[in-house]
Coordinates of C-alpha atoms and ligand atoms in Angstrom, one line a residue:
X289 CA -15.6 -3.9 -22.4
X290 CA -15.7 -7.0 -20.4
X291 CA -17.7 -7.3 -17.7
X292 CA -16.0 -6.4 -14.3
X293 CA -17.5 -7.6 -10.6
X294 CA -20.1 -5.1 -9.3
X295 CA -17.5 -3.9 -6.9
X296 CA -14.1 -2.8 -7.6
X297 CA -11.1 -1.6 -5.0
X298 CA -8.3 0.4 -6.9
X299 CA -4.9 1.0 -4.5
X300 CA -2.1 2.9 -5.2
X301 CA 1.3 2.3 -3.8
X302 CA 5.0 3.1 -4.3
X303 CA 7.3 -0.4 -4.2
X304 CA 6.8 -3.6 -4.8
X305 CA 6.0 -4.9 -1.2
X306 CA 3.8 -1.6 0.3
X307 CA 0.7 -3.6 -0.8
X308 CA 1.5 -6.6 1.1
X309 CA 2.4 -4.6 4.1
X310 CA -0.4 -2.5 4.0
X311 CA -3.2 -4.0 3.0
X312 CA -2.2 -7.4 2.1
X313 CA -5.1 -9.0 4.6
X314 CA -7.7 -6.1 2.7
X315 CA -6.8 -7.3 -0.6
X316 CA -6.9 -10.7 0.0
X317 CA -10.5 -10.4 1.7
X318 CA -11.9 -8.6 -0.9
X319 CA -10.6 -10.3 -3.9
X320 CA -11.7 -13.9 -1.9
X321 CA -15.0 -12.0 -2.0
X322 CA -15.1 -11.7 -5.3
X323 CA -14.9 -8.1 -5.8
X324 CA -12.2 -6.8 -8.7
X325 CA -9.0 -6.0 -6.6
X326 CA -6.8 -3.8 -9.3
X327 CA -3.3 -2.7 -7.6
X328 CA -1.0 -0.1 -9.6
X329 CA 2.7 0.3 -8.6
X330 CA 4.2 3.7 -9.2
X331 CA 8.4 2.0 -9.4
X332 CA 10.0 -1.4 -9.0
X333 CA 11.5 -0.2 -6.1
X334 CA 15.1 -0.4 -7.8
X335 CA 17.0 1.5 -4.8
X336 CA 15.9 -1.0 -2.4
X337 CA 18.2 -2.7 0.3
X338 CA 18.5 -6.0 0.2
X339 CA 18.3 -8.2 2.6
X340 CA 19.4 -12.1 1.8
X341 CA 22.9 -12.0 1.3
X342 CA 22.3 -14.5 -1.2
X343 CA 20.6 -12.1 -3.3
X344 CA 22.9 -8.9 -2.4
X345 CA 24.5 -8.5 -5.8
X346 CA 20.7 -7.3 -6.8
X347 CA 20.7 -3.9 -7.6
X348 CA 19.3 -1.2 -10.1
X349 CA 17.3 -2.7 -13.3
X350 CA 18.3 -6.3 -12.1
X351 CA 16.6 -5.6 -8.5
X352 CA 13.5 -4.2 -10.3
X353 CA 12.9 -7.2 -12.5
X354 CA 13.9 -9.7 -9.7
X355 CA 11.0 -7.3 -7.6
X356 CA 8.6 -7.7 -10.4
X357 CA 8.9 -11.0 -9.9
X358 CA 8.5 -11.3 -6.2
X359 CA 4.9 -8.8 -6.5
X360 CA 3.4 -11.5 -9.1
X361 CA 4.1 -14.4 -6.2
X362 CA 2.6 -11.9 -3.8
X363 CA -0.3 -11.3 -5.6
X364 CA -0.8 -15.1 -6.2
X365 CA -1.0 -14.9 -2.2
X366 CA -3.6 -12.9 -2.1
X367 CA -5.7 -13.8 -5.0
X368 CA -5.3 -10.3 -7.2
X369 CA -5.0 -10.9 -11.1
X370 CA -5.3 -7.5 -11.8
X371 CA -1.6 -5.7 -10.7
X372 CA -0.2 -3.3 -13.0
X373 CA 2.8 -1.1 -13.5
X374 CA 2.3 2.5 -13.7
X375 CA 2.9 3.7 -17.3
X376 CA 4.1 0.3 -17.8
X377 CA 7.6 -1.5 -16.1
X378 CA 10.1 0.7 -15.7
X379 CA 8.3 4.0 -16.7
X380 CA 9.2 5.5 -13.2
X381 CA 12.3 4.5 -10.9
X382 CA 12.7 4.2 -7.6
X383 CA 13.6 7.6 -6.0
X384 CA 15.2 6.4 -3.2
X385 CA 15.2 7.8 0.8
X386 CA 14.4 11.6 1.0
X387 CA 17.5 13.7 0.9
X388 CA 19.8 11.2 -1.6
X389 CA 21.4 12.5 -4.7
X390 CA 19.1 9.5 -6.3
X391 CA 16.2 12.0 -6.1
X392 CA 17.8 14.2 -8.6
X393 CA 17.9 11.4 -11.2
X394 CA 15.5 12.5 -13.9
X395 CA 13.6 9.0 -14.6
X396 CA 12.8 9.1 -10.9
X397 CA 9.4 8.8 -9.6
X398 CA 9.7 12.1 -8.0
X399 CA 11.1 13.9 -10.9
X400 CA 7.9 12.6 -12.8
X401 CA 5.5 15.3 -13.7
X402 CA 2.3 14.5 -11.0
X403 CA -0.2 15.4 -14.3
X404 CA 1.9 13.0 -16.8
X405 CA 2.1 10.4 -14.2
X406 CA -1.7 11.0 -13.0
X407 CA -2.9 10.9 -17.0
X408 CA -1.3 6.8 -16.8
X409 CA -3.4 6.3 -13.5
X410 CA -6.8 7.8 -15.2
X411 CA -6.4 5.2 -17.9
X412 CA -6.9 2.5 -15.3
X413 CA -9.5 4.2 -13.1
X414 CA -11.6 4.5 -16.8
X415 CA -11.3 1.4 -17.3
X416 CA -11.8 -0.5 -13.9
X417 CA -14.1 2.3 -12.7
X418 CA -13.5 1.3 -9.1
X419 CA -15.6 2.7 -6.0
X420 CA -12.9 2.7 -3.5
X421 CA -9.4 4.2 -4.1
X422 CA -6.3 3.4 -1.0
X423 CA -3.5 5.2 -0.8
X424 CA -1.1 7.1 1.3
X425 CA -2.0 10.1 3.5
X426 CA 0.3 13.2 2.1
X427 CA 3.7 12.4 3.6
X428 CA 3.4 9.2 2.2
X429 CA 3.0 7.9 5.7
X430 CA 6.2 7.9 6.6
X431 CA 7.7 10.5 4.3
X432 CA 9.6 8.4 1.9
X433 CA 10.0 11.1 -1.8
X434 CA 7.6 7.8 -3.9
X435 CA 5.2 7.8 -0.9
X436 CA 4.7 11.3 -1.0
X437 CA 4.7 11.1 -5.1
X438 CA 2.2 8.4 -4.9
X439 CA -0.1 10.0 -3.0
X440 CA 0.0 13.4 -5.3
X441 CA -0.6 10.8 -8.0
X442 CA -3.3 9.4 -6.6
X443 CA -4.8 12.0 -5.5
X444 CA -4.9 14.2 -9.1
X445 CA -5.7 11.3 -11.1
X446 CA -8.8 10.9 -9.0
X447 CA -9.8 14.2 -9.9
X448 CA -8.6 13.8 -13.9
X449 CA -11.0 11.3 -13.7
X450 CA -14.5 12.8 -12.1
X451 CA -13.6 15.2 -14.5
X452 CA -13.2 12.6 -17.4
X453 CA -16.4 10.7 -16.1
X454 CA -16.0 8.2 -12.8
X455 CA -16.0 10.0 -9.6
X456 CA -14.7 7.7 -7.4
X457 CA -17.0 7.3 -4.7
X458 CA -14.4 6.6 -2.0
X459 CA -10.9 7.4 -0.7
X460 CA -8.8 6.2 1.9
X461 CA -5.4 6.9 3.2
X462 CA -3.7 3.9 4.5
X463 CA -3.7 4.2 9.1
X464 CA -2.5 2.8 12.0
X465 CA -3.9 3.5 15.1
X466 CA -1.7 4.7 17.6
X467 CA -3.1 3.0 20.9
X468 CA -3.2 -0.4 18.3
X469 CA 0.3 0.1 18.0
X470 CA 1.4 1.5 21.4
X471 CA -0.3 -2.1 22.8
X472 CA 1.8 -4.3 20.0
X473 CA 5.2 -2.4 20.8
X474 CA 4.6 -3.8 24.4
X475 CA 4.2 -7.1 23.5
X476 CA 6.7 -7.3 21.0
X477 CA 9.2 -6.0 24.1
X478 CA 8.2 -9.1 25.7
X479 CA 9.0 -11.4 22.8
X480 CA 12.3 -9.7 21.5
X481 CA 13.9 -12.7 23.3
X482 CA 12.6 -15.5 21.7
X483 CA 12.7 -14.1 18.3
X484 CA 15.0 -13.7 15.0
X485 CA 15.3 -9.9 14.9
X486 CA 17.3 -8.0 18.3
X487 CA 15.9 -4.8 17.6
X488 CA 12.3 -2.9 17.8
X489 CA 11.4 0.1 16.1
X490 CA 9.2 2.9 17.7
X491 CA 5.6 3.8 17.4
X492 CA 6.5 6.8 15.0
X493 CA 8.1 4.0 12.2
X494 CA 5.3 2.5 11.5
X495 CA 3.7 4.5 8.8
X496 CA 0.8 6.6 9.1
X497 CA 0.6 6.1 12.7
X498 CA -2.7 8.2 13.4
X499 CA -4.7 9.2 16.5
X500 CA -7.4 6.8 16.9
X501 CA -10.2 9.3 16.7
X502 CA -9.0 9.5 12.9
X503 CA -9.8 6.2 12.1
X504 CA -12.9 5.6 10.4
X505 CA -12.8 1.8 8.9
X506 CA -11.1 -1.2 10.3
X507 CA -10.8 -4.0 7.8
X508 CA -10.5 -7.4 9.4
X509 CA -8.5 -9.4 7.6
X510 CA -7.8 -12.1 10.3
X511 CA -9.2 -14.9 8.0
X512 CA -7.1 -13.9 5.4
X513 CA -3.8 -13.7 8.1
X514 CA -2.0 -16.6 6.4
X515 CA -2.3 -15.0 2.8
X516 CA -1.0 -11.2 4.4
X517 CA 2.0 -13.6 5.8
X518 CA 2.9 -15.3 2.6
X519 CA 2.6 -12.3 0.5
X520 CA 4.9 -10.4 2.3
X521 CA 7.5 -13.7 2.5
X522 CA 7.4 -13.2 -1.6
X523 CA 8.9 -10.0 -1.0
X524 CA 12.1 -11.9 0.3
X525 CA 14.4 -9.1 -0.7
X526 CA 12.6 -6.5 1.0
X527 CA 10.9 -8.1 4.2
X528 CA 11.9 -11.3 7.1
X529 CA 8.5 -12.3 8.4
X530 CA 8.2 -14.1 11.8
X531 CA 4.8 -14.0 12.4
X532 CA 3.3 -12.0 14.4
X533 CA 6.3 -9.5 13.7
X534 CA 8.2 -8.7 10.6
X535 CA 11.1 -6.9 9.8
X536 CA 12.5 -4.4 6.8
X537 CA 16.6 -3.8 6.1
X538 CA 16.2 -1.6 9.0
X539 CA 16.6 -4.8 11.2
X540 CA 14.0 -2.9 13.1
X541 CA 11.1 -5.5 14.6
X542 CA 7.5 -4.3 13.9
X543 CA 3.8 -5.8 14.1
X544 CA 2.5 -8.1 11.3
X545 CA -0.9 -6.7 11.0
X546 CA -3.9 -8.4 9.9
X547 CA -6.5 -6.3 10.9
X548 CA -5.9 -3.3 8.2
X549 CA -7.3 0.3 9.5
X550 CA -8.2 3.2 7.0
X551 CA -9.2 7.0 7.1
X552 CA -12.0 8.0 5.0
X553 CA -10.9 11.2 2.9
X554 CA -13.4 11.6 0.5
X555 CA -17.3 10.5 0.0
X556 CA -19.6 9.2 2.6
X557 CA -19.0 7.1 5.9
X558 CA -21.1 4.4 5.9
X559 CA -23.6 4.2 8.8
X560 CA -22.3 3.0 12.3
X561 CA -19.1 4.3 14.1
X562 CA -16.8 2.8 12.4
X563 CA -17.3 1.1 9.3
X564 CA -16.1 -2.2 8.7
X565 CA -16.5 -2.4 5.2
X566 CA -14.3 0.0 2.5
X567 CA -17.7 -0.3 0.2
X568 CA -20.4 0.7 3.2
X569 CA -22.9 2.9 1.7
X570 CA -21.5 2.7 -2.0
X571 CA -24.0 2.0 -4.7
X572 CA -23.0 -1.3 -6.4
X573 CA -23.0 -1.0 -10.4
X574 CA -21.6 -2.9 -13.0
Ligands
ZN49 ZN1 7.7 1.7 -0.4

């Protein structure tokens, strides 16, 4: 086995473009820091809505490879090498918004069997052997049917792989402060005027909008602000960025963050309040 950086960060998400928004600053941060940054993407996010009219005639497979393409400039970005597919491209297709016939559609994401799909994820985690696992809280943050399938994936295949030999030693679900929010919404009030986007969205869009008390790592990524930005500009079909704001197919204004905020779900806090480090307290080994 070649030898990997003493630490490792594993995350889990559901589209091409979730990384960037969610941890885009985190990734780039750690992967400047030389740890082993390893993302896995559960679909190619085939059912998107896209955004450039330019590009509107993407849809289905086409999208997906055209979205495969936009997550490797996004991961140039940020500095990760190490972004995979899960079960390899096109295993699992987009599932689509909760509540669509699309969710019936047996190659779905959602219509994946969580052990068969979690027995793909194991693979990686014995092979990378990370210490710190992200991913979604269990409504997938916002409730999206691949959010909610990523996390159940997630979740199992951490504990297929304890079982198979590496306990990780930390997960996170992806959070957002409320009050952190609350305070941006205001601002971005104030700058509506000024910017490319006429509407805002609500403190209960932004996904896994938390109490604060929850909250028990925040990630500073400022440094890494201009890599976050550019990432999620890759995902062109997907995202507008005008920084500090950004905005989905919605056409619903949100905050470009760059500090990243986490809960701890299982393992050990690292000392202090809050840590400030995903690997506080983990035991670095090679
Ligand atoms: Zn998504």
């Amino acid at each position: 086995m070649t030898e990997l950086p003493s630490r490792r960060l594993l995350l889990v998400h559901a589209h091409p473009d979730d990384e960037s928004i969610n941890n885009g600053a985190t990734m780039a941060r750690y992967a400047a820091e030389g740890a082993h940054v390893t993302l896995v993407t559960c679909t190619l996010g085939e059912r998107g809505e896209v955004i450039p009219p330019g590009l509107a005639h993407l849809a289905g497979a086409a999208l997906g490879q055209h979205r495969r393409g936009e997550l490797g400039t996004a991961m140039a970005e940020l500095g990760v090498r190490d972004f995979r597919l899960l079960g390899g491209a096109g295993r699992y297709s987009d599932s689509g918004m909760m509540g669509l016939p699309d969710n019936d559609d047996p190659g779905c994401f959602w219509q994946a069997d969580v052990d068969e799909a979690a027995a793909h994820l194991v693979e990686v985690i014995l092979e990378v052997r990370p210490q710190v696992l992200v991913t979604y809280d269990d409504n997938g943050g916002y409730g999206h049917p691949d959010h909610i399938q990523a996390h159940r994936v997630a979740m199992r295949a951490a504990e297929l792989a304890a079982e198979a030999g590496w306990k990780i030693p930390k997960v996170y679900w992806n959070r957002v402060p409320r009050s952190v929010v609350e305070e941006a919404f205001v601002r971005l009030q104030e700058d509506l005027p000024g910017l490319p986007f006429t509407k805002s969205a609500a403190v209960d869009d932004v996904p896994g909008v938390v109490a604060d008390e929850r909250i028990t790592t925040v990630v500073d990524g400022t440094a890494h602000a201009a890599a976050k930005a550019a990432a999620m500009r890759a995902h062109a079909t997907q995202i507008t960025v005008a920084e500090p704001y950004f905005v989905l197919s919605n056409e619903l204004a949100q905050p470009l963050l760059t500090t990243e905020y986490y809960e701890l779900v299982r393992g050990e806090r690292g000392s202090g309040e809050r840590e400030t480090d995903l690997f506080a307290g983990v035991e670095e080994v090679s």
